[in-house]
Amino acid sequence: TVLDLGGSLTPPIAGFLRSKSSDETPNRFWEKWRYRQRIEQYQDTIMMMGHSGYLETARRALVWTLKLSGISFSTEDIMKLMEAWKELSPFPEVVPALDRLKTRYKLVALSNGDPHFLDHLAKNRVQWNFDKIISVEVIGAFKPHPGVYRRAAAILELEVGECMMVSSNSFDIVGSRSCGFRGAFVDRYGLPYEDTTFVPDVTVKDFTGLADSLMEQRT
């Protein structure tokens, strides 16, 4: 939601695909990788055999995607592509919007990411101080497991209805809304929303729109 995963990862993916003389496009490869990662996360939570962590599910999804695409790879290839996750960059309007929002709201990162990974991204890539960073590791399940949202509210000493989930992932809005959160859907790409009664309270195109909407509500 804050970080431009596709924009950050497609350049190193493109370099890798060129090195393999693959006809696969970087954008298509990333779409398949991202899609498979979510399946890996769902399986991880449903099987309840211990929380693998975000980067591990990303690694497993990468291996699956390479096999699906018929691309040969080595352990070094996997390590190099996974290193690119450390260089994720935020969308350009995010930090200015966060600066506006912080004057009226407590801003907390609630992420599927691993704690050390989130700390690195916040400090070195986003370069912005959140009021708190909460990893799903505290509950041992990936979003949209309901325990994630409920535990986050408890950690913040808030009622669920006092919290709003901001996400570019519609499953995250559905999951949080079903637990009593408010929801803001940052729909950058005009994606369809689930057929459900748990709809977002606010739908915007980017963080500028989010700040405009939420600041207006508090005036």
mmCIF file of C-alpha atoms in Angstrom:
data_model
loop_
_atom_site.group_PDB
_atom_site.id
_atom_site.type_symbol
_atom_site.label_atom_id
_atom_site.label_comp_id
_atom_site.label_asym_id
_atom_site.label_seq_id
_atom_site.Cartn_x
_atom_site.Cartn_y
_atom_site.Cartn_z
ATOM 1 C CA THR A 1 0.000 0.000 0.000
ATOM 2 C CA VAL A 2 2.812 2.402 0.904
ATOM 3 C CA LEU A 3 5.509 0.704 -1.189
ATOM 4 C CA ASP A 4 5.528 0.357 -4.957
ATOM 5 C CA LEU A 5 6.320 -3.340 -5.143
ATOM 6 C CA GLY A 6 5.788 -3.741 -8.866
ATOM 7 C CA GLY A 7 7.661 -0.592 -9.810
ATOM 8 C CA SER A 8 10.545 -1.550 -7.534
ATOM 9 C CA LEU A 9 10.840 -5.212 -8.502
ATOM 10 C CA THR A 10 10.172 -5.258 -12.243
ATOM 11 C CA PRO A 11 13.581 -3.699 -13.154
ATOM 12 C CA PRO A 12 15.612 -6.466 -11.439
ATOM 13 C CA ILE A 13 13.148 -9.027 -12.801
ATOM 14 C CA ALA A 14 13.741 -7.620 -16.302
ATOM 15 C CA GLY A 15 17.501 -7.976 -15.883
ATOM 16 C CA PHE A 16 17.105 -11.550 -14.695
ATOM 17 C CA LEU A 17 14.816 -12.481 -17.590
ATOM 18 C CA ARG A 18 17.288 -11.010 -20.099
ATOM 19 C CA SER A 19 20.075 -13.083 -18.556
ATOM 20 C CA LYS A 20 17.954 -16.176 -19.138
ATOM 21 C CA SER A 21 16.942 -15.168 -22.693
ATOM 22 C CA SER A 22 13.327 -15.546 -21.589
ATOM 23 C CA ASP A 23 10.396 -14.249 -23.632
ATOM 24 C CA GLU A 24 8.422 -13.638 -20.409
ATOM 25 C CA THR A 25 7.657 -9.973 -19.765
ATOM 26 C CA PRO A 26 8.709 -8.489 -16.401
ATOM 27 C CA ASN A 27 5.194 -7.285 -15.622
ATOM 28 C CA ARG A 28 3.621 -10.645 -16.374
ATOM 29 C CA PHE A 29 6.266 -12.470 -14.347
ATOM 30 C CA TRP A 30 5.634 -10.137 -11.403
ATOM 31 C CA GLU A 31 1.857 -10.651 -11.636
ATOM 32 C CA LYS A 32 2.296 -14.418 -11.418
ATOM 33 C CA TRP A 33 4.839 -14.130 -8.611
ATOM 34 C CA ARG A 34 2.619 -11.826 -6.560
ATOM 35 C CA TYR A 35 -0.455 -13.969 -7.150
ATOM 36 C CA ARG A 36 1.359 -17.115 -6.071
ATOM 37 C CA GLN A 37 2.755 -15.418 -2.963
ATOM 38 C CA ARG A 38 -0.768 -14.742 -1.727
ATOM 39 C CA ILE A 39 -1.664 -18.397 -2.220
ATOM 40 C CA GLU A 40 1.458 -19.357 -0.257
ATOM 41 C CA GLN A 41 0.370 -17.041 2.560
ATOM 42 C CA TYR A 42 -3.168 -18.429 2.637
ATOM 43 C CA GLN A 43 -1.828 -21.991 2.697
ATOM 44 C CA ASP A 44 0.626 -21.090 5.434
ATOM 45 C CA THR A 45 -2.161 -19.758 7.650
ATOM 46 C CA ILE A 46 -4.694 -22.503 6.893
ATOM 47 C CA MET A 47 -2.257 -25.371 7.495
ATOM 48 C CA MET A 48 -1.267 -23.982 10.928
ATOM 49 C CA MET A 49 2.143 -25.664 10.921
ATOM 50 C CA GLY A 50 3.973 -22.572 12.113
ATOM 51 C CA HIS A 51 4.257 -19.105 10.615
ATOM 52 C CA SER A 52 6.824 -19.169 7.786
ATOM 53 C CA GLY A 53 7.181 -15.415 7.385
ATOM 54 C CA TYR A 54 6.623 -13.009 4.518
ATOM 55 C CA LEU A 55 9.954 -13.293 2.754
ATOM 56 C CA GLU A 56 9.872 -17.083 2.918
ATOM 57 C CA THR A 57 6.472 -17.188 1.222
ATOM 58 C CA ALA A 58 7.825 -14.765 -1.385
ATOM 59 C CA ARG A 59 10.782 -17.083 -1.973
ATOM 60 C CA ARG A 60 8.568 -20.156 -2.342
ATOM 61 C CA ALA A 61 6.321 -18.244 -4.726
ATOM 62 C CA LEU A 62 9.342 -17.220 -6.797
ATOM 63 C CA VAL A 63 10.467 -20.831 -7.155
ATOM 64 C CA TRP A 64 6.941 -21.832 -8.222
ATOM 65 C CA THR A 65 6.752 -19.001 -10.763
ATOM 66 C CA LEU A 66 10.117 -19.866 -12.280
ATOM 67 C CA LYS A 67 9.042 -23.472 -12.677
ATOM 68 C CA LEU A 68 5.712 -22.426 -14.198
ATOM 69 C CA SER A 69 7.528 -20.193 -16.675
ATOM 70 C CA GLY A 70 9.981 -22.937 -17.605
ATOM 71 C CA ILE A 71 12.996 -20.837 -16.575
ATOM 72 C CA SER A 72 16.079 -22.609 -15.242
ATOM 73 C CA PHE A 73 17.488 -21.152 -12.039
ATOM 74 C CA SER A 74 20.121 -21.615 -9.380
ATOM 75 C CA THR A 75 20.191 -20.948 -5.664
ATOM 76 C CA GLU A 76 22.230 -17.825 -6.452
ATOM 77 C CA ASP A 77 19.504 -16.615 -8.848
ATOM 78 C CA ILE A 78 16.908 -16.937 -6.105
ATOM 79 C CA MET A 79 19.069 -15.120 -3.577
ATOM 80 C CA LYS A 80 19.765 -12.264 -5.998
ATOM 81 C CA LEU A 81 16.092 -11.727 -6.837
ATOM 82 C CA MET A 82 15.108 -11.870 -3.177
ATOM 83 C CA GLU A 83 17.746 -9.236 -2.351
ATOM 84 C CA ALA A 84 15.774 -6.820 -4.539
ATOM 85 C CA TRP A 85 13.022 -6.755 -1.895
ATOM 86 C CA LYS A 86 15.352 -4.725 0.317
ATOM 87 C CA GLU A 87 15.235 -1.892 -2.242
ATOM 88 C CA LEU A 88 11.473 -1.323 -2.323
ATOM 89 C CA SER A 89 10.531 2.340 -2.718
ATOM 90 C CA PRO A 90 7.369 4.166 -1.642
ATOM 91 C CA PHE A 91 4.965 5.712 -4.116
ATOM 92 C CA PRO A 92 6.019 9.355 -4.591
ATOM 93 C CA GLU A 93 2.951 10.944 -2.960
ATOM 94 C CA VAL A 94 2.928 8.738 0.137
ATOM 95 C CA VAL A 95 5.265 10.584 2.512
ATOM 96 C CA PRO A 96 3.751 14.061 1.901
ATOM 97 C CA ALA A 97 0.299 12.563 2.522
ATOM 98 C CA LEU A 98 1.480 10.858 5.721
ATOM 99 C CA ASP A 99 2.866 14.186 6.924
ATOM 100 C CA ARG A 100 -0.596 15.709 6.484
ATOM 101 C CA LEU A 101 -2.417 12.833 8.133
ATOM 102 C CA LYS A 102 -0.153 12.657 11.181
ATOM 103 C CA THR A 103 -1.445 16.017 12.399
ATOM 104 C CA ARG A 104 -4.796 14.387 13.216
ATOM 105 C CA TYR A 105 -4.346 10.621 13.232
ATOM 106 C CA LYS A 106 -2.149 7.974 14.816
ATOM 107 C CA LEU A 107 -0.480 6.236 11.882
ATOM 108 C CA VAL A 108 0.402 2.585 12.380
ATOM 109 C CA ALA A 109 1.840 0.084 9.910
ATOM 110 C CA LEU A 110 0.062 -3.287 10.182
ATOM 111 C CA SER A 111 1.826 -5.562 7.747
ATOM 112 C CA ASN A 112 2.299 -9.148 6.656
ATOM 113 C CA GLY A 113 6.023 -8.378 6.564
ATOM 114 C CA ASP A 114 8.643 -9.810 8.895
ATOM 115 C CA PRO A 115 9.622 -7.470 11.792
ATOM 116 C CA HIS A 116 13.257 -6.926 10.748
ATOM 117 C CA PHE A 117 12.179 -6.388 7.143
ATOM 118 C CA LEU A 118 9.576 -3.803 8.161
ATOM 119 C CA ASP A 119 12.056 -1.961 10.360
ATOM 120 C CA HIS A 120 14.507 -1.758 7.462
ATOM 121 C CA LEU A 121 11.857 -0.526 5.017
ATOM 122 C CA ALA A 122 10.471 2.115 7.368
ATOM 123 C CA LYS A 123 13.895 3.460 8.326
ATOM 124 C CA ASN A 124 15.831 3.166 5.095
ATOM 125 C CA ARG A 125 13.307 3.133 2.267
ATOM 126 C CA VAL A 126 10.176 5.017 3.359
ATOM 127 C CA GLN A 127 12.255 7.087 5.784
ATOM 128 C CA TRP A 128 9.256 7.978 7.910
ATOM 129 C CA ASN A 129 8.495 7.364 11.588
ATOM 130 C CA PHE A 130 5.225 5.520 12.106
ATOM 131 C CA ASP A 131 3.612 5.701 15.535
ATOM 132 C CA LYS A 132 3.982 1.930 15.664
ATOM 133 C CA ILE A 133 4.884 -0.929 13.342
ATOM 134 C CA ILE A 134 3.018 -4.185 13.913
ATOM 135 C CA SER A 135 3.959 -7.383 12.108
ATOM 136 C CA VAL A 136 1.533 -10.281 11.765
ATOM 137 C CA GLU A 137 4.242 -12.348 13.436
ATOM 138 C CA VAL A 138 2.671 -11.344 16.784
ATOM 139 C CA ILE A 139 -0.354 -13.514 15.935
ATOM 140 C CA GLY A 140 1.436 -16.051 13.728
ATOM 141 C CA ALA A 141 -0.916 -15.772 10.760
ATOM 142 C CA PHE A 142 -1.151 -13.675 7.636
ATOM 143 C CA LYS A 143 -3.867 -11.160 6.909
ATOM 144 C CA PRO A 144 -6.818 -11.461 6.460
ATOM 145 C CA HIS A 145 -6.869 -13.746 9.522
ATOM 146 C CA PRO A 146 -9.224 -11.979 11.987
ATOM 147 C CA GLY A 147 -6.768 -12.393 14.846
ATOM 148 C CA VAL A 148 -4.382 -9.982 13.130
ATOM 149 C CA TYR A 149 -6.808 -7.071 13.199
ATOM 150 C CA ARG A 150 -8.148 -7.804 16.674
ATOM 151 C CA ARG A 151 -4.668 -8.167 18.139
ATOM 152 C CA ALA A 152 -3.545 -4.933 16.493
ATOM 153 C CA ALA A 153 -6.452 -3.048 18.084
ATOM 154 C CA ALA A 154 -5.602 -4.575 21.467
ATOM 155 C CA ILE A 155 -1.932 -3.605 21.124
ATOM 156 C CA LEU A 156 -3.007 -0.037 20.391
ATOM 157 C CA GLU A 157 -5.501 -0.115 23.294
ATOM 158 C CA LEU A 158 -8.320 0.817 20.941
ATOM 159 C CA GLU A 159 -11.729 -0.605 20.145
ATOM 160 C CA VAL A 160 -11.852 -2.135 16.673
ATOM 161 C CA GLY A 161 -14.323 0.541 15.608
ATOM 162 C CA GLU A 162 -11.751 3.212 16.396
ATOM 163 C CA CYS A 163 -9.349 1.770 13.818
ATOM 164 C CA MET A 164 -9.296 2.193 10.062
ATOM 165 C CA MET A 165 -7.441 -0.195 7.785
ATOM 166 C CA VAL A 166 -5.882 1.525 4.777
ATOM 167 C CA SER A 167 -4.915 -0.909 2.053
ATOM 168 C CA SER A 168 -4.500 -1.331 -1.687
ATOM 169 C CA ASN A 169 -5.461 -5.001 -1.211
ATOM 170 C CA SER A 170 -9.205 -5.485 -1.203
ATOM 171 C CA PHE A 171 -8.874 -8.721 0.823
ATOM 172 C CA ASP A 172 -7.324 -6.622 3.581
ATOM 173 C CA ILE A 173 -10.293 -4.253 3.613
ATOM 174 C CA VAL A 174 -12.753 -7.167 3.643
ATOM 175 C CA GLY A 175 -10.867 -8.874 6.464
ATOM 176 C CA SER A 176 -10.580 -5.790 8.637
ATOM 177 C CA ARG A 177 -14.145 -4.608 7.988
ATOM 178 C CA SER A 178 -15.465 -8.033 9.011
ATOM 179 C CA CYS A 179 -13.739 -7.486 12.377
ATOM 180 C CA GLY A 180 -15.329 -4.081 12.916
ATOM 181 C CA PHE A 181 -12.614 -1.801 11.524
ATOM 182 C CA ARG A 182 -13.387 1.056 9.204
ATOM 183 C CA GLY A 183 -11.744 0.666 5.803
ATOM 184 C CA ALA A 184 -10.067 2.857 3.190
ATOM 185 C CA PHE A 185 -9.352 1.203 -0.159
ATOM 186 C CA VAL A 186 -6.458 2.751 -2.097
ATOM 187 C CA ASP A 187 -7.413 1.496 -5.541
ATOM 188 C CA ARG A 188 -4.497 2.625 -7.699
ATOM 189 C CA TYR A 189 -5.177 0.229 -10.560
ATOM 190 C CA GLY A 190 -8.968 0.198 -10.869
ATOM 191 C CA LEU A 191 -9.240 -3.392 -9.670
ATOM 192 C CA PRO A 192 -12.583 -5.063 -8.945
ATOM 193 C CA TYR A 193 -13.718 -5.356 -5.358
ATOM 194 C CA GLU A 194 -15.046 -8.539 -3.760
ATOM 195 C CA ASP A 195 -18.774 -9.305 -3.927
ATOM 196 C CA THR A 196 -19.420 -8.740 -0.222
ATOM 197 C CA THR A 197 -21.260 -6.544 2.237
ATOM 198 C CA PHE A 198 -17.921 -5.576 3.842
ATOM 199 C CA VAL A 199 -17.292 -2.606 1.606
ATOM 200 C CA PRO A 200 -14.797 0.222 2.223
ATOM 201 C CA ASP A 201 -15.897 3.440 3.871
ATOM 202 C CA VAL A 202 -13.590 5.367 1.552
ATOM 203 C CA THR A 203 -12.220 4.524 -1.898
ATOM 204 C CA VAL A 204 -9.443 6.679 -3.336
ATOM 205 C CA LYS A 205 -6.862 6.495 -6.120
ATOM 206 C CA ASP A 206 -3.778 7.298 -4.068
ATOM 207 C CA PHE A 207 -2.547 8.711 -0.759
ATOM 208 C CA THR A 208 -3.186 12.280 -1.825
ATOM 209 C CA GLY A 209 -6.832 11.352 -2.233
ATOM 210 C CA LEU A 210 -6.722 9.534 1.099
ATOM 211 C CA ALA A 211 -5.395 12.603 2.908
ATOM 212 C CA ASP A 212 -7.910 14.860 1.169
ATOM 213 C CA SER A 213 -10.784 12.600 2.191
ATOM 214 C CA LEU A 214 -9.781 11.884 5.772
ATOM 215 C CA MET A 215 -8.695 15.423 6.598
ATOM 216 C CA GLU A 216 -11.996 16.730 5.259
ATOM 217 C CA GLN A 217 -13.912 14.306 7.486
ATOM 218 C CA ARG A 218 -12.251 15.759 10.572
ATOM 219 C CA THR A 219 -12.934 19.435 9.760
#
